[in-house]
Amino acid sequence: MKLAPSILSADFGNLRAEARQVEPLAEYFHIDVMDGHFVPNLTIGPPVVNSLRVGLEKPFDIHLMIDYPVQYAPRFTVTAQDIITFHIESKDEPFRTNDQIRELGCKVGISLRPITPITAVFPYLDLVDLVLVMSVEPGFGGQAFMLEAVERIGKLKEEIGERKVMISVDGGINDTNVKDVVDAGAELIVAGSAIFKHSDRIAAMRALIAAAS
Ligand code: DX5
Ligand code: ZN
């Protein structure tokens, strides 16, 4: 199990210092980009994300909750280790979005809302590196985990089979449900409030790792 702390729950006025605190146990920094259209919330965009790189070593897992990923994905500075994840429900055609993110030289992730059937991502499994299963309605941190995600992850895992596609899960993850999602097949665990609401972030991350095993 690998952890991707979601900095959405961090202090936005102090982002780099907040990110540094969690970096020792983070596989990626999960960064939520929202446009106020795809979801009813606005966060940060390319200028802030790109300047956040300075002083951080771990790769970025950029979660685009925006209507037009084709237009905005190229504005992020990425390396081969980073992931850009787009939503299958965004307004751009998913095969086109996948190709365009692939051309940027980073990994590609596809995500889906809880209401979208898990089978909707099956046609993309030969193309993407990651599927991000939302376990809350995207838009805000601190929401309650939707139990149905466990079964969806299990189905997805079965369909992935031998392919090298990582399953990630995002939303409401805490000590009480992390084992269920990991046992079902999730490898990259996104957690926002379960890490940043605690003053000792490293202890909170250790607790999540312990609860998963
Ligand atoms: C929600 C975001 C999540 C969010 C998770 O739309 O995609 O990454 O930050 O926060 P928690 O872990 O608090 O649900
Ligand atoms: Zn996210």
Short mmCIF file of C-alpha atoms and ligand atoms in Angstrom, two decimals:
data_model
loop_
_atom_site.label_atom_id
_atom_site.label_comp_id
_atom_site.label_asym_id
_atom_site.label_seq_id
_atom_site.Cartn_x
_atom_site.Cartn_y
_atom_site.Cartn_z
CA MET A 1 0.00 0.00 0.00
CA LYS A 2 1.25 3.44 -0.95
CA LEU A 3 0.02 6.76 0.40
CA ALA A 4 -0.78 9.89 -1.58
CA PRO A 5 -1.64 12.65 0.91
CA SER A 6 -4.22 15.01 -0.56
CA ILE A 7 -3.04 18.55 0.06
CA LEU A 8 -6.63 19.79 -0.39
CA SER A 9 -6.94 19.40 3.37
CA ALA A 10 -3.66 21.23 4.07
CA ASP A 11 -3.27 24.93 4.82
CA PHE A 12 -3.24 26.54 1.33
CA GLY A 13 -1.34 29.51 2.71
CA ASN A 14 1.46 27.25 3.77
CA LEU A 15 1.44 24.55 1.10
CA ARG A 16 5.11 23.79 0.67
CA ALA A 17 5.75 23.44 4.41
CA GLU A 18 2.65 21.28 4.76
CA ALA A 19 3.78 19.07 1.87
CA ARG A 20 7.26 18.73 3.33
CA GLN A 21 5.81 17.40 6.57
CA VAL A 22 4.16 14.45 4.84
CA GLU A 23 6.85 13.82 2.24
CA PRO A 24 8.81 11.11 4.16
CA LEU A 25 5.90 8.65 3.97
CA ALA A 26 4.30 9.87 0.75
CA GLU A 27 4.62 8.01 -2.54
CA TYR A 28 3.03 10.94 -4.37
CA PHE A 29 1.50 14.29 -3.49
CA HIS A 30 -2.17 14.14 -4.48
CA ILE A 31 -3.17 17.52 -5.86
CA ASP A 32 -6.83 18.32 -6.51
CA VAL A 33 -7.43 20.74 -9.37
CA MET A 34 -11.06 21.94 -9.55
CA ASP A 35 -12.59 24.40 -11.97
CA GLY A 36 -15.91 25.37 -10.36
CA HIS A 37 -17.77 23.73 -13.28
CA PHE A 38 -17.01 20.03 -13.22
CA VAL A 39 -17.35 20.27 -9.45
CA PRO A 40 -18.83 23.10 -7.36
CA ASN A 41 -15.48 24.12 -5.91
CA LEU A 42 -12.37 26.01 -7.01
CA THR A 43 -8.87 25.13 -5.91
CA ILE A 44 -5.50 25.72 -7.49
CA GLY A 45 -4.24 25.55 -11.06
CA PRO A 46 -1.00 25.22 -13.02
CA PRO A 47 0.89 28.27 -11.65
CA VAL A 48 0.55 27.18 -8.03
CA VAL A 49 1.09 23.48 -8.76
CA ASN A 50 4.18 24.18 -10.87
CA SER A 51 5.77 26.46 -8.31
CA LEU A 52 5.07 23.98 -5.52
CA ARG A 53 7.76 21.71 -7.03
CA VAL A 54 10.62 23.71 -5.59
CA GLY A 55 12.02 21.91 -2.56
CA LEU A 56 9.89 18.78 -3.00
CA GLU A 57 11.22 15.48 -4.33
CA LYS A 58 8.23 13.17 -4.51
CA PRO A 59 6.19 13.04 -7.73
CA PHE A 60 2.81 14.69 -8.18
CA ASP A 61 -0.48 12.86 -8.63
CA ILE A 62 -2.57 15.58 -10.24
CA HIS A 63 -6.33 14.92 -10.07
CA LEU A 64 -8.10 17.06 -12.65
CA MET A 65 -11.71 17.68 -11.69
CA ILE A 66 -12.27 20.01 -14.62
CA ASP A 67 -14.47 20.08 -17.71
CA TYR A 68 -11.66 20.59 -20.23
CA PRO A 69 -8.54 18.54 -19.40
CA VAL A 70 -7.20 18.73 -22.99
CA GLN A 71 -6.88 22.49 -22.70
CA TYR A 72 -5.29 22.60 -19.25
CA ALA A 73 -3.18 19.43 -18.86
CA PRO A 74 -0.29 20.82 -20.98
CA ARG A 75 0.06 23.76 -18.60
CA PHE A 76 1.38 21.50 -15.84
CA THR A 77 5.12 20.88 -15.81
CA VAL A 78 5.54 17.13 -15.45
CA THR A 79 8.18 14.39 -15.37
CA ALA A 80 7.85 10.71 -16.27
CA GLN A 81 7.14 9.91 -12.60
CA ASP A 82 4.13 12.20 -12.27
CA ILE A 83 0.54 11.16 -12.91
CA ILE A 84 -2.16 13.31 -14.46
CA THR A 85 -5.63 11.88 -13.86
CA PHE A 86 -8.66 13.09 -15.78
CA HIS A 87 -12.34 12.26 -15.31
CA ILE A 88 -14.17 10.07 -17.78
CA GLU A 89 -17.17 12.39 -17.28
CA SER A 90 -15.31 15.53 -18.36
CA LYS A 91 -16.40 17.22 -21.59
CA ASP A 92 -13.37 16.14 -23.64
CA GLU A 93 -13.45 12.75 -25.36
CA PRO A 94 -11.58 10.29 -23.07
CA PHE A 95 -9.42 8.59 -25.76
CA ARG A 96 -8.29 11.99 -26.97
CA THR A 97 -7.55 13.18 -23.42
CA ASN A 98 -5.59 10.01 -22.70
CA ASP A 99 -3.45 10.50 -25.84
CA GLN A 100 -2.82 14.11 -25.08
CA ILE A 101 -1.70 13.50 -21.48
CA ARG A 102 0.45 10.58 -22.67
CA GLU A 103 2.23 12.94 -25.06
CA LEU A 104 3.23 15.13 -22.12
CA GLY A 105 5.51 12.29 -20.98
CA CYS A 106 3.87 11.52 -17.64
CA LYS A 107 1.67 8.66 -16.47
CA VAL A 108 -2.03 8.76 -17.25
CA GLY A 109 -4.86 8.13 -14.83
CA ILE A 110 -8.59 7.93 -15.44
CA SER A 111 -11.12 8.58 -12.70
CA LEU A 112 -14.84 8.19 -12.30
CA ARG A 113 -17.57 9.55 -10.08
CA PRO A 114 -19.30 7.15 -7.66
CA ILE A 115 -22.44 7.24 -9.83
CA THR A 116 -20.64 6.16 -13.02
CA PRO A 117 -20.68 2.38 -13.56
CA ILE A 118 -17.23 0.89 -12.98
CA THR A 119 -17.49 -0.85 -16.37
CA ALA A 120 -17.25 2.60 -18.03
CA VAL A 121 -13.45 2.59 -17.54
CA PHE A 122 -12.93 -0.95 -18.86
CA PRO A 123 -12.34 0.19 -22.50
CA TYR A 124 -9.37 2.29 -21.29
CA LEU A 125 -7.52 -0.34 -19.27
CA ASP A 126 -5.01 -1.10 -22.03
CA LEU A 127 -4.09 2.59 -22.24
CA VAL A 128 -3.90 4.06 -18.75
CA ASP A 129 -1.46 3.55 -15.87
CA LEU A 130 -3.94 4.17 -13.09
CA VAL A 131 -7.66 4.13 -12.32
CA LEU A 132 -8.73 6.45 -9.53
CA VAL A 133 -11.93 5.17 -7.95
CA MET A 134 -13.80 7.98 -6.21
CA SER A 135 -15.30 6.92 -2.90
CA VAL A 136 -17.02 10.29 -2.39
CA GLU A 137 -18.69 12.71 -4.81
CA PRO A 138 -15.70 14.74 -6.06
CA GLY A 139 -15.43 18.36 -4.94
CA PHE A 140 -14.65 18.51 -1.26
CA GLY A 141 -12.47 16.89 1.38
CA GLY A 142 -13.81 15.52 4.63
CA GLN A 143 -16.83 13.63 3.27
CA ALA A 144 -17.99 10.18 4.38
CA PHE A 145 -16.61 7.13 2.56
CA MET A 146 -19.12 5.40 0.25
CA LEU A 147 -19.03 1.69 1.02
CA GLU A 148 -19.94 0.68 -2.54
CA ALA A 149 -16.39 1.63 -3.53
CA VAL A 150 -15.06 -1.63 -2.05
CA GLU A 151 -17.09 -3.77 -4.43
CA ARG A 152 -16.28 -1.50 -7.36
CA ILE A 153 -12.56 -1.84 -6.65
CA GLY A 154 -12.92 -5.63 -6.52
CA LYS A 155 -14.64 -5.72 -9.92
CA LEU A 156 -12.05 -3.41 -11.41
CA LYS A 157 -9.20 -5.50 -10.02
CA GLU A 158 -10.67 -8.59 -11.63
CA GLU A 159 -11.02 -6.87 -15.01
CA ILE A 160 -7.47 -5.48 -14.85
CA GLY A 161 -6.14 -9.02 -14.46
CA GLU A 162 -2.47 -9.17 -15.53
CA ARG A 163 -2.36 -5.63 -16.87
CA LYS A 164 0.01 -3.20 -15.13
CA VAL A 165 -2.70 -0.75 -14.08
CA MET A 166 -2.65 0.59 -10.55
CA ILE A 167 -5.88 1.11 -8.63
CA SER A 168 -6.14 4.22 -6.49
CA VAL A 169 -8.98 5.24 -4.21
CA ASP A 170 -9.93 8.76 -3.15
CA GLY A 171 -12.42 10.05 -0.61
CA GLY A 172 -13.20 9.46 3.05
CA ILE A 173 -10.34 7.05 3.63
CA ASN A 174 -9.47 6.55 7.30
CA ASP A 175 -8.19 3.91 9.73
CA THR A 176 -11.52 2.09 9.73
CA ASN A 177 -11.89 1.50 5.97
CA VAL A 178 -8.37 1.51 4.55
CA LYS A 179 -7.92 -2.24 5.03
CA ASP A 180 -11.12 -2.99 3.11
CA VAL A 181 -10.03 -0.99 0.06
CA VAL A 182 -6.51 -2.41 0.13
CA ASP A 183 -7.81 -5.97 0.44
CA ALA A 184 -10.14 -5.30 -2.50
CA GLY A 185 -7.20 -4.26 -4.68
CA ALA A 186 -6.39 -0.57 -4.14
CA GLU A 187 -2.65 0.13 -4.07
CA LEU A 188 -2.42 3.90 -3.98
CA ILE A 189 -4.44 5.36 -1.14
CA VAL A 190 -5.38 9.04 -1.24
CA ALA A 191 -6.10 10.58 2.14
CA GLY A 192 -6.70 14.22 2.96
CA SER A 193 -8.44 14.91 6.24
CA ALA A 194 -7.28 11.62 7.79
CA ILE A 195 -3.74 13.02 7.56
CA PHE A 196 -3.98 16.81 7.68
CA LYS A 197 -6.58 17.14 10.44
CA HIS A 198 -4.00 15.68 12.83
CA SER A 199 -1.22 17.89 14.12
CA ASP A 200 1.22 14.98 13.85
CA ARG A 201 0.88 14.08 10.18
CA ILE A 202 3.53 11.38 10.24
CA ALA A 203 1.78 9.61 13.12
CA ALA A 204 -1.50 9.79 11.19
CA MET A 205 0.19 8.29 8.12
CA ARG A 206 1.76 5.53 10.21
CA ALA A 207 -1.68 4.75 11.66
CA LEU A 208 -3.14 4.42 8.16
CA ILE A 209 -0.31 2.14 7.04
CA ALA A 210 -0.72 0.00 10.18
CA ALA A 211 -4.50 -0.19 9.76
CA ALA A 212 -4.07 -1.38 6.17
CA SER A 213 -2.01 -4.45 7.06
C1 DX5 B 1 -12.30 15.19 -3.33
C2 DX5 B 1 -10.82 15.06 -3.62
C3 DX5 B 1 -10.07 14.29 -2.61
C4 DX5 B 1 -10.12 14.86 -1.20
C5 DX5 B 1 -10.02 13.72 -0.26
O1 DX5 B 1 -12.93 15.64 -4.48
O2 DX5 B 1 -10.61 14.42 -4.86
O3 DX5 B 1 -8.72 14.08 -3.01
O4 DX5 B 1 -9.10 15.76 -0.93
O5 DX5 B 1 -10.15 14.22 1.03
P1 DX5 B 1 -10.62 13.25 2.22
O6 DX5 B 1 -9.55 12.19 2.37
O7 DX5 B 1 -10.72 14.16 3.38
O8 DX5 B 1 -11.93 12.65 1.81
ZN ZN B 2 -8.56 13.86 -5.37
#
